[in-house]
Amino acid sequence: MREYKLVVLGSGGVGKSALTVQFVQGIFVEKYDPTIEDSYRKQVEVDGQQCMLEILDTAGTEQFTAMRDLYMKNGQGFLLVYSITAQSTFNDLQDLREQILRVKDTDEVPMILVGNKCDLEDERVVGKDQGAHLARSFNCEMCGFLETSAKVKLNVQEIFFDLVRMINKKNPETCKKSKKGSKCVLV
Amino acid sequence: MELNRQESQDDVTRFWREEREEGAIYSAYLKKVTYHTLSENENKGKNEFSHLMWETQKFRVIKAGTLEKLVEYLYIKGEMDSTYTNVFLATYRTFSSTEEVMDLLIDRYINIKANKESKNELQDIQLRTIKSVFSVWIDSYPEDFRDPPNYVCLRKLEALARQHIPESDLAIRVKHRIDRFRKEDLKSDSNIEFHFNLVEEVDHLIVADYHKPLTFCDIPNQTVAEQLTYRDAELFKRVVPHQCLGAVWARRARKQGQGGTVAGSVLATIEQFNRVSLRVIATILKNTDLKTSHRVKVLQKWIEIAQEMRHLKNFSSLKAIISGLQANSVYRLRKTWGALPKESVAVFDELSQIFSNENNQLASRNLLMKEATAKFPDVDSSNKTLRRRNQIKRQSWIDNGVVQGTVPYLGTFLTDLTMIDTALPDTTDGFINFDKRRKEFEVLAQIKLLQSASQIYTFREDSQFWSWFDAVRVYDENESYDLSCIIERGAESSTKLKKKTSVGIVQRPSRTDTNRFSLFMCGGVSFDDKSSVASSSNLDSPVSPNTGMSHSSSTSSLQSYDSDNSTPFKSSDACVIKVSLEVGTTPQSHVYKSIMLHNTDHTHTVIRRILDKYDIKGKEKDYCLLQVLQDGELLMPDKANVFYAMNNNGDYNFVLRTKKEQEALTQSRKRNRRRLKLSLS
């Protein structure tokens, strides 16, 4: 089974953790334990293929800025999350992307731009077109865009699946079964 | 017959059912309890089984409830829920306030006492329990009660104790607490504290001016490790565990810069972590024309220091150093890493393995649990030489009776708590979800345990080290990448990217070290100008073909160093300004010096000070000083009092030019404007 290392990035308070928890845990939230080995691993079927997703969520440690490079180095695909209710979180993504490209040393890094909290339409300050525009300006091929709501469970699964598809598109050859997925790290 | 209740492996606790009452939901458990007769046990009778007795006990713990019920449970809970009081006191701030809980408890106490039948044992116990809750609360969380100037909660408690509990010393203890707070709060008026800090920093400055400052390579590894550990332990001890709770910590972001009131103790720890990483990066990248062999020495030294950190069980700075070494700008220096001795590479690999993100940081979690309260670390290695060396070290610890403390990396706990807070709802069926608090408490209890382990270190502060540390000029993300590219040019693909680096600079000033004093310091202590000039436009890379970016691929301009997103330092009579120099052919560069500005300084005095600092022999009257603002520059009139004249919005960035150049600049601007007007009309 192919393994995918997906990294969730974005400023504090954009609801990253809610997306991750929603995705890995689904409805069984009561038994959630964040400290165990496979808290953030999930096996899913994408387009008829079994995949093991390992999700790295930086929630709570956004201010340890020195550690970002490492997350980026290890990730194969990225969810860049902002909140549609906070302009600054949207603005932060440009730098984040630059940093990813620099660490990966390539322009082709699979990413999904994620406008979270879209259930809060009343408080919206970042337009949907703004998000779409930014994603296009990044790189049409390698950057998708979706608005999500962890609260009302909208598009949560989709962002992770789209990212997997994007990684597949970039690296179509199925990696030979290696113990660690890290063998397929994109350079 | 004497019975001895024993916990044995046969005793199982099993969840039975949920029980609802008005205002609360309980989880009921069944527990099998085994009894042995004492005498038989001592004789180790052969017919042990015939005397064995057991029964099933039912007990229940509160799962969710109204605030009233949760407070009531503090004094009517059974023995089975022994940690309840601790959990409640550690987490109640997420669903109530000190005053609210205090009022409820006081109310109950008075009530029970008023209706008390003589010799009702149960009520006696309840009153005693409430009293002990008060004591534990004040002793464990004194900061909850620090609300100057009136200390309402403590006053209420004092009144209660006077009136209703005259036999205990509670009233006196509360009184003492109030007196102590009042003294402390008078003293630590935030302004005064700030001045103290300033004086201390200036002292550093003076010391640094008179003594030759330390250079990194002169400082013994052990000193670096011990000093960083000293500081980390001090900060970690001061972390208020409940500030790490997801609900509290999540609110931090917007409040930054205002003293970090929401979770200041946590922020302070993170700041120090980042400061260490930034210094690792800075010391390695500084001096772009350093020979590779010399740069390798610096790299190697940091790895050795990291190894010392491992021996000291300081996982915070250990991770900070590893993160610094793995920062892209350092990690990409292939030539430098290639020249590193094999042994150092092995050490680095092993240390960085500790912090692998694989399996939800399993490696570091296990290691921390294993070593948190151990006397000294259990350092193993797959490398033969290293293993032998570790064994020798271990023996010396045993021989010398060495006991090490522990400092954990706080980030793991912050993530766990954030996730718990996200995953578990605050309420169930309209009740406060206390099971969530129990879960959170598991993490808080670990932090507390580790805090006691961090007390064990016995290092003392070495001010000379810290004046070196504070004086290191650090680079932001873009600056360090630029320096890195000067040291080792990347492949073609990276030169393409290089241009984009400036996009970040122009778009948004970057955040780096929020410690404003490190910027303040770099003017005072010698730092190699040559090394820090690097940046700006002198990258001879081709213009990026990516047109989308080209509009902003200009040089990293002055804006890049109004980077500090903390408010610049300013008191009522002095502040620090950043001044860069634009003379002749060296246009806008990254270099700036920090200048102390007093409220009595006039323009010429300030210019003199700047010229001295840049070591320029010129006359003040030939120069002019301008404040760099977002929408232009503000010329300081010759006779102005700069402190009052300057614009107070934004950062205090200045530029010094000769008057001649300034005039030429103004002329050309005028011409442009005229041209613009013409073309418009």
PDB file of N, CA and C in Angstrom, chain B residues 482-541:
ATOM      1  N   ASP B 482      19.225  33.931   1.740  1.00  0.00           N
ATOM      2  CA  ASP B 482      20.128  34.675   0.859  1.00  0.00           C
ATOM      3  C   ASP B 482      21.590  34.417   1.217  1.00  0.00           C
ATOM      4  N   LEU B 483      21.872  34.465   2.503  1.00  0.00           N
ATOM      5  CA  LEU B 483      23.246  34.204   2.949  1.00  0.00           C
ATOM      6  C   LEU B 483      23.665  32.797   2.535  1.00  0.00           C
ATOM      7  N   SER B 484      22.768  31.863   2.748  1.00  0.00           N
ATOM      8  CA  SER B 484      23.050  30.478   2.433  1.00  0.00           C
ATOM      9  C   SER B 484      23.405  30.317   0.955  1.00  0.00           C
ATOM     10  N   CYS B 485      22.685  31.064   0.107  1.00  0.00           N
ATOM     11  CA  CYS B 485      22.941  30.961  -1.331  1.00  0.00           C
ATOM     12  C   CYS B 485      24.262  31.609  -1.723  1.00  0.00           C
ATOM     13  N   ILE B 486      24.675  32.580  -0.933  1.00  0.00           N
ATOM     14  CA  ILE B 486      25.980  33.176  -1.215  1.00  0.00           C
ATOM     15  C   ILE B 486      27.081  32.187  -0.859  1.00  0.00           C
ATOM     16  N   ILE B 487      26.874  31.487   0.243  1.00  0.00           N
ATOM     17  CA  ILE B 487      27.877  30.521   0.691  1.00  0.00           C
ATOM     18  C   ILE B 487      27.972  29.361  -0.303  1.00  0.00           C
ATOM     19  N   GLU B 488      26.840  28.805  -0.630  1.00  0.00           N
ATOM     20  CA  GLU B 488      26.854  27.730  -1.624  1.00  0.00           C
ATOM     21  C   GLU B 488      25.736  27.973  -2.614  1.00  0.00           C
ATOM     22  N   ARG B 489      26.129  28.238  -3.827  1.00  0.00           N
ATOM     23  CA  ARG B 489      25.111  28.443  -4.849  1.00  0.00           C
ATOM     24  C   ARG B 489      24.332  27.161  -5.056  1.00  0.00           C
ATOM     25  N   GLY B 490      23.066  27.306  -5.196  1.00  0.00           N
ATOM     26  CA  GLY B 490      22.272  26.103  -5.408  1.00  0.00           C
ATOM     27  C   GLY B 490      22.340  25.650  -6.843  1.00  0.00           C
ATOM     28  N   ALA B 491      21.605  24.608  -7.139  1.00  0.00           N
ATOM     29  CA  ALA B 491      21.486  24.139  -8.513  1.00  0.00           C
ATOM     30  C   ALA B 491      20.648  25.154  -9.285  1.00  0.00           C
ATOM     31  N   GLU B 492      20.489  24.900 -10.573  1.00  0.00           N
ATOM     32  CA  GLU B 492      19.734  25.846 -11.399  1.00  0.00           C
ATOM     33  C   GLU B 492      18.337  26.122 -10.842  1.00  0.00           C
ATOM     34  N   SER B 493      17.705  25.059 -10.422  1.00  0.00           N
ATOM     35  CA  SER B 493      16.331  25.228  -9.973  1.00  0.00           C
ATOM     36  C   SER B 493      16.250  26.168  -8.787  1.00  0.00           C
ATOM     37  N   SER B 494      17.287  26.133  -7.971  1.00  0.00           N
ATOM     38  CA  SER B 494      17.184  26.972  -6.790  1.00  0.00           C
ATOM     39  C   SER B 494      17.489  28.432  -7.105  1.00  0.00           C
ATOM     40  N   THR B 495      18.311  28.649  -8.149  1.00  0.00           N
ATOM     41  CA  THR B 495      18.545  30.053  -8.495  1.00  0.00           C
ATOM     42  C   THR B 495      17.265  30.666  -9.025  1.00  0.00           C
ATOM     43  N   LYS B 496      16.485  29.814  -9.639  1.00  0.00           N
ATOM     44  CA  LYS B 496      15.225  30.315 -10.156  1.00  0.00           C
ATOM     45  C   LYS B 496      14.335  30.772  -9.002  1.00  0.00           C
ATOM     46  N   LEU B 497      14.422  30.003  -7.963  1.00  0.00           N
ATOM     47  CA  LEU B 497      13.579  30.316  -6.816  1.00  0.00           C
ATOM     48  C   LEU B 497      14.091  31.517  -6.042  1.00  0.00           C
ATOM     49  N   LYS B 498      15.371  31.693  -6.165  1.00  0.00           N
ATOM     50  CA  LYS B 498      16.003  32.694  -5.322  1.00  0.00           C
ATOM     51  C   LYS B 498      15.324  34.046  -5.436  1.00  0.00           C
ATOM     52  N   LYS B 499      15.008  34.385  -6.651  1.00  0.00           N
ATOM     53  CA  LYS B 499      14.420  35.704  -6.855  1.00  0.00           C
ATOM     54  C   LYS B 499      13.150  35.886  -6.049  1.00  0.00           C
ATOM     55  N   LYS B 500      12.474  34.778  -5.916  1.00  0.00           N
ATOM     56  CA  LYS B 500      11.190  34.896  -5.226  1.00  0.00           C
ATOM     57  C   LYS B 500      11.344  35.219  -3.756  1.00  0.00           C
ATOM     58  N   THR B 501      12.516  34.964  -3.266  1.00  0.00           N
ATOM     59  CA  THR B 501      12.685  35.214  -1.845  1.00  0.00           C
ATOM     60  C   THR B 501      12.290  36.639  -1.500  1.00  0.00           C
ATOM     61  N   SER B 502      12.608  37.526  -2.399  1.00  0.00           N
ATOM     62  CA  SER B 502      12.332  38.913  -2.074  1.00  0.00           C
ATOM     63  C   SER B 502      10.834  39.214  -2.068  1.00  0.00           C
ATOM     64  N   VAL B 503      10.067  38.356  -2.721  1.00  0.00           N
ATOM     65  CA  VAL B 503       8.629  38.580  -2.703  1.00  0.00           C
ATOM     66  C   VAL B 503       8.128  38.623  -1.281  1.00  0.00           C
ATOM     67  N   GLY B 504       8.593  37.623  -0.560  1.00  0.00           N
ATOM     68  CA  GLY B 504       8.180  37.543   0.832  1.00  0.00           C
ATOM     69  C   GLY B 504       8.548  38.813   1.582  1.00  0.00           C
ATOM     70  N   ILE B 505       9.717  39.300   1.301  1.00  0.00           N
ATOM     71  CA  ILE B 505      10.188  40.480   2.019  1.00  0.00           C
ATOM     72  C   ILE B 505       9.294  41.669   1.736  1.00  0.00           C
ATOM     73  N   VAL B 506       8.990  41.833   0.492  1.00  0.00           N
ATOM     74  CA  VAL B 506       8.220  43.016   0.136  1.00  0.00           C
ATOM     75  C   VAL B 506       6.786  42.894   0.621  1.00  0.00           C
ATOM     76  N   GLN B 507       6.257  41.685   0.454  1.00  0.00           N
ATOM     77  CA  GLN B 507       4.862  41.522   0.799  1.00  0.00           C
ATOM     78  C   GLN B 507       4.573  41.694   2.258  1.00  0.00           C
ATOM     79  N   ARG B 508       5.365  41.061   3.032  1.00  0.00           N
ATOM     80  CA  ARG B 508       5.085  41.162   4.458  1.00  0.00           C
ATOM     81  C   ARG B 508       6.381  41.045   5.231  1.00  0.00           C
ATOM     82  N   PRO B 509       6.595  41.955   6.121  1.00  0.00           N
ATOM     83  CA  PRO B 509       7.802  41.837   6.924  1.00  0.00           C
ATOM     84  C   PRO B 509       7.771  40.502   7.655  1.00  0.00           C
ATOM     85  N   SER B 510       8.916  39.886   7.720  1.00  0.00           N
ATOM     86  CA  SER B 510       8.905  38.564   8.309  1.00  0.00           C
ATOM     87  C   SER B 510       9.085  38.635   9.814  1.00  0.00           C
ATOM     88  N   ARG B 511       8.636  37.598  10.418  1.00  0.00           N
ATOM     89  CA  ARG B 511       8.780  37.513  11.865  1.00  0.00           C
ATOM     90  C   ARG B 511      10.039  36.756  12.159  1.00  0.00           C
ATOM     91  N   THR B 512      10.790  37.217  13.035  1.00  0.00           N
ATOM     92  CA  THR B 512      11.884  36.376  13.482  1.00  0.00           C
ATOM     93  C   THR B 512      11.934  36.419  14.986  1.00  0.00           C
ATOM     94  N   ASP B 513      12.990  36.995  15.465  1.00  0.00           N
ATOM     95  CA  ASP B 513      13.183  37.002  16.885  1.00  0.00           C
ATOM     96  C   ASP B 513      12.331  38.106  17.481  1.00  0.00           C
ATOM     97  N   THR B 514      11.440  37.728  18.340  1.00  0.00           N
ATOM     98  CA  THR B 514      10.610  38.768  18.931  1.00  0.00           C
ATOM     99  C   THR B 514      11.328  39.462  20.081  1.00  0.00           C
ATOM    100  N   ASN B 515      12.492  38.993  20.341  1.00  0.00           N
ATOM    101  CA  ASN B 515      13.242  39.644  21.407  1.00  0.00           C
ATOM    102  C   ASN B 515      13.829  40.942  20.894  1.00  0.00           C
ATOM    103  N   ARG B 516      13.186  42.024  21.204  1.00  0.00           N
ATOM    104  CA  ARG B 516      13.625  43.290  20.641  1.00  0.00           C
ATOM    105  C   ARG B 516      15.018  43.656  21.094  1.00  0.00           C
ATOM    106  N   PHE B 517      15.425  43.128  22.214  1.00  0.00           N
ATOM    107  CA  PHE B 517      16.716  43.549  22.720  1.00  0.00           C
ATOM    108  C   PHE B 517      17.862  42.961  21.928  1.00  0.00           C
ATOM    109  N   SER B 518      17.600  41.876  21.271  1.00  0.00           N
ATOM    110  CA  SER B 518      18.692  41.338  20.479  1.00  0.00           C
ATOM    111  C   SER B 518      19.005  42.288  19.335  1.00  0.00           C
ATOM    112  N   LEU B 519      17.999  42.999  18.887  1.00  0.00           N
ATOM    113  CA  LEU B 519      18.238  43.973  17.840  1.00  0.00           C
ATOM    114  C   LEU B 519      18.917  45.190  18.419  1.00  0.00           C
ATOM    115  N   PHE B 520      18.454  45.536  19.543  1.00  0.00           N
ATOM    116  CA  PHE B 520      19.019  46.650  20.281  1.00  0.00           C
ATOM    117  C   PHE B 520      20.501  46.412  20.517  1.00  0.00           C
ATOM    118  N   MET B 521      20.815  45.183  20.858  1.00  0.00           N
ATOM    119  CA  MET B 521      22.183  44.871  21.220  1.00  0.00           C
ATOM    120  C   MET B 521      23.140  44.911  20.039  1.00  0.00           C
ATOM    121  N   CYS B 522      22.647  44.557  18.897  1.00  0.00           N
ATOM    122  CA  CYS B 522      23.613  44.329  17.831  1.00  0.00           C
ATOM    123  C   CYS B 522      24.317  45.610  17.420  1.00  0.00           C
ATOM    124  N   GLY B 523      23.769  46.732  17.780  1.00  0.00           N
ATOM    125  CA  GLY B 523      24.467  47.961  17.497  1.00  0.00           C
ATOM    126  C   GLY B 523      25.633  48.153  18.438  1.00  0.00           C
ATOM    127  N   GLY B 524      25.477  47.668  19.642  1.00  0.00           N
ATOM    128  CA  GLY B 524      26.455  47.969  20.673  1.00  0.00           C
ATOM    129  C   GLY B 524      27.671  47.079  20.638  1.00  0.00           C
ATOM    130  N   VAL B 525      27.490  45.883  20.284  1.00  0.00           N
ATOM    131  CA  VAL B 525      28.592  44.956  20.344  1.00  0.00           C
ATOM    132  C   VAL B 525      29.107  44.737  18.932  1.00  0.00           C
ATOM    133  N   SER B 526      30.374  44.493  18.878  1.00  0.00           N
ATOM    134  CA  SER B 526      30.975  44.395  17.553  1.00  0.00           C
ATOM    135  C   SER B 526      30.343  43.251  16.790  1.00  0.00           C
ATOM    136  N   PHE B 527      29.934  43.504  15.614  1.00  0.00           N
ATOM    137  CA  PHE B 527      29.590  42.382  14.743  1.00  0.00           C
ATOM    138  C   PHE B 527      30.124  42.674  13.373  1.00  0.00           C
ATOM    139  N   ASP B 528      30.452  41.652  12.740  1.00  0.00           N
ATOM    140  CA  ASP B 528      31.179  41.785  11.501  1.00  0.00           C
ATOM    141  C   ASP B 528      30.294  42.340  10.391  1.00  0.00           C
ATOM    142  N   ASP B 529      30.553  43.553  10.022  1.00  0.00           N
ATOM    143  CA  ASP B 529      29.708  44.192   9.017  1.00  0.00           C
ATOM    144  C   ASP B 529      29.700  43.407   7.712  1.00  0.00           C
ATOM    145  N   LYS B 530      30.871  42.938   7.385  1.00  0.00           N
ATOM    146  CA  LYS B 530      30.996  42.263   6.111  1.00  0.00           C
ATOM    147  C   LYS B 530      29.985  41.128   5.989  1.00  0.00           C
ATOM    148  N   SER B 531      29.794  40.459   7.110  1.00  0.00           N
ATOM    149  CA  SER B 531      28.943  39.278   7.067  1.00  0.00           C
ATOM    150  C   SER B 531      27.476  39.641   6.906  1.00  0.00           C
ATOM    151  N   SER B 532      27.130  40.790   7.411  1.00  0.00           N
ATOM    152  CA  SER B 532      25.701  41.051   7.411  1.00  0.00           C
ATOM    153  C   SER B 532      25.258  41.925   6.249  1.00  0.00           C
ATOM    154  N   VAL B 533      26.215  42.355   5.471  1.00  0.00           N
ATOM    155  CA  VAL B 533      25.843  43.128   4.300  1.00  0.00           C
ATOM    156  C   VAL B 533      25.126  42.242   3.296  1.00  0.00           C
ATOM    157  N   ALA B 534      25.529  40.981   3.368  1.00  0.00           N
ATOM    158  CA  ALA B 534      24.933  40.020   2.450  1.00  0.00           C
ATOM    159  C   ALA B 534      23.431  40.162   2.461  1.00  0.00           C
ATOM    160  N   SER B 535      22.820  39.985   1.373  1.00  0.00           N
ATOM    161  CA  SER B 535      21.363  40.093   1.227  1.00  0.00           C
ATOM    162  C   SER B 535      21.125  41.000   0.054  1.00  0.00           C
ATOM    163  N   SER B 536      20.114  41.781   0.158  1.00  0.00           N
ATOM    164  CA  SER B 536      19.723  42.738  -0.868  1.00  0.00           C
ATOM    165  C   SER B 536      19.990  42.259  -2.278  1.00  0.00           C
ATOM    166  N   SER B 537      20.450  43.161  -3.081  1.00  0.00           N
ATOM    167  CA  SER B 537      20.383  42.870  -4.512  1.00  0.00           C
ATOM    168  C   SER B 537      21.608  42.176  -5.079  1.00  0.00           C
ATOM    169  N   ASN B 538      22.579  41.913  -4.257  1.00  0.00           N
ATOM    170  CA  ASN B 538      23.827  41.441  -4.836  1.00  0.00           C
ATOM    171  C   ASN B 538      23.824  39.961  -5.202  1.00  0.00           C
ATOM    172  N   LEU B 539      22.669  39.402  -5.360  1.00  0.00           N
ATOM    173  CA  LEU B 539      22.608  38.038  -5.858  1.00  0.00           C
ATOM    174  C   LEU B 539      22.628  38.126  -7.376  1.00  0.00           C
ATOM    175  N   ASP B 540      23.648  37.523  -7.948  1.00  0.00           N
ATOM    176  CA  ASP B 540      23.767  37.722  -9.386  1.00  0.00           C
ATOM    177  C   ASP B 540      23.001  36.657 -10.140  1.00  0.00           C
ATOM    178  N   SER B 541      21.837  36.370  -9.691  1.00  0.00           N
ATOM    179  CA  SER B 541      21.057  35.353 -10.365  1.00  0.00           C
ATOM    180  C   SER B 541      20.250  35.990 -11.484  1.00  0.00           C
TER     181      SER B 541
END
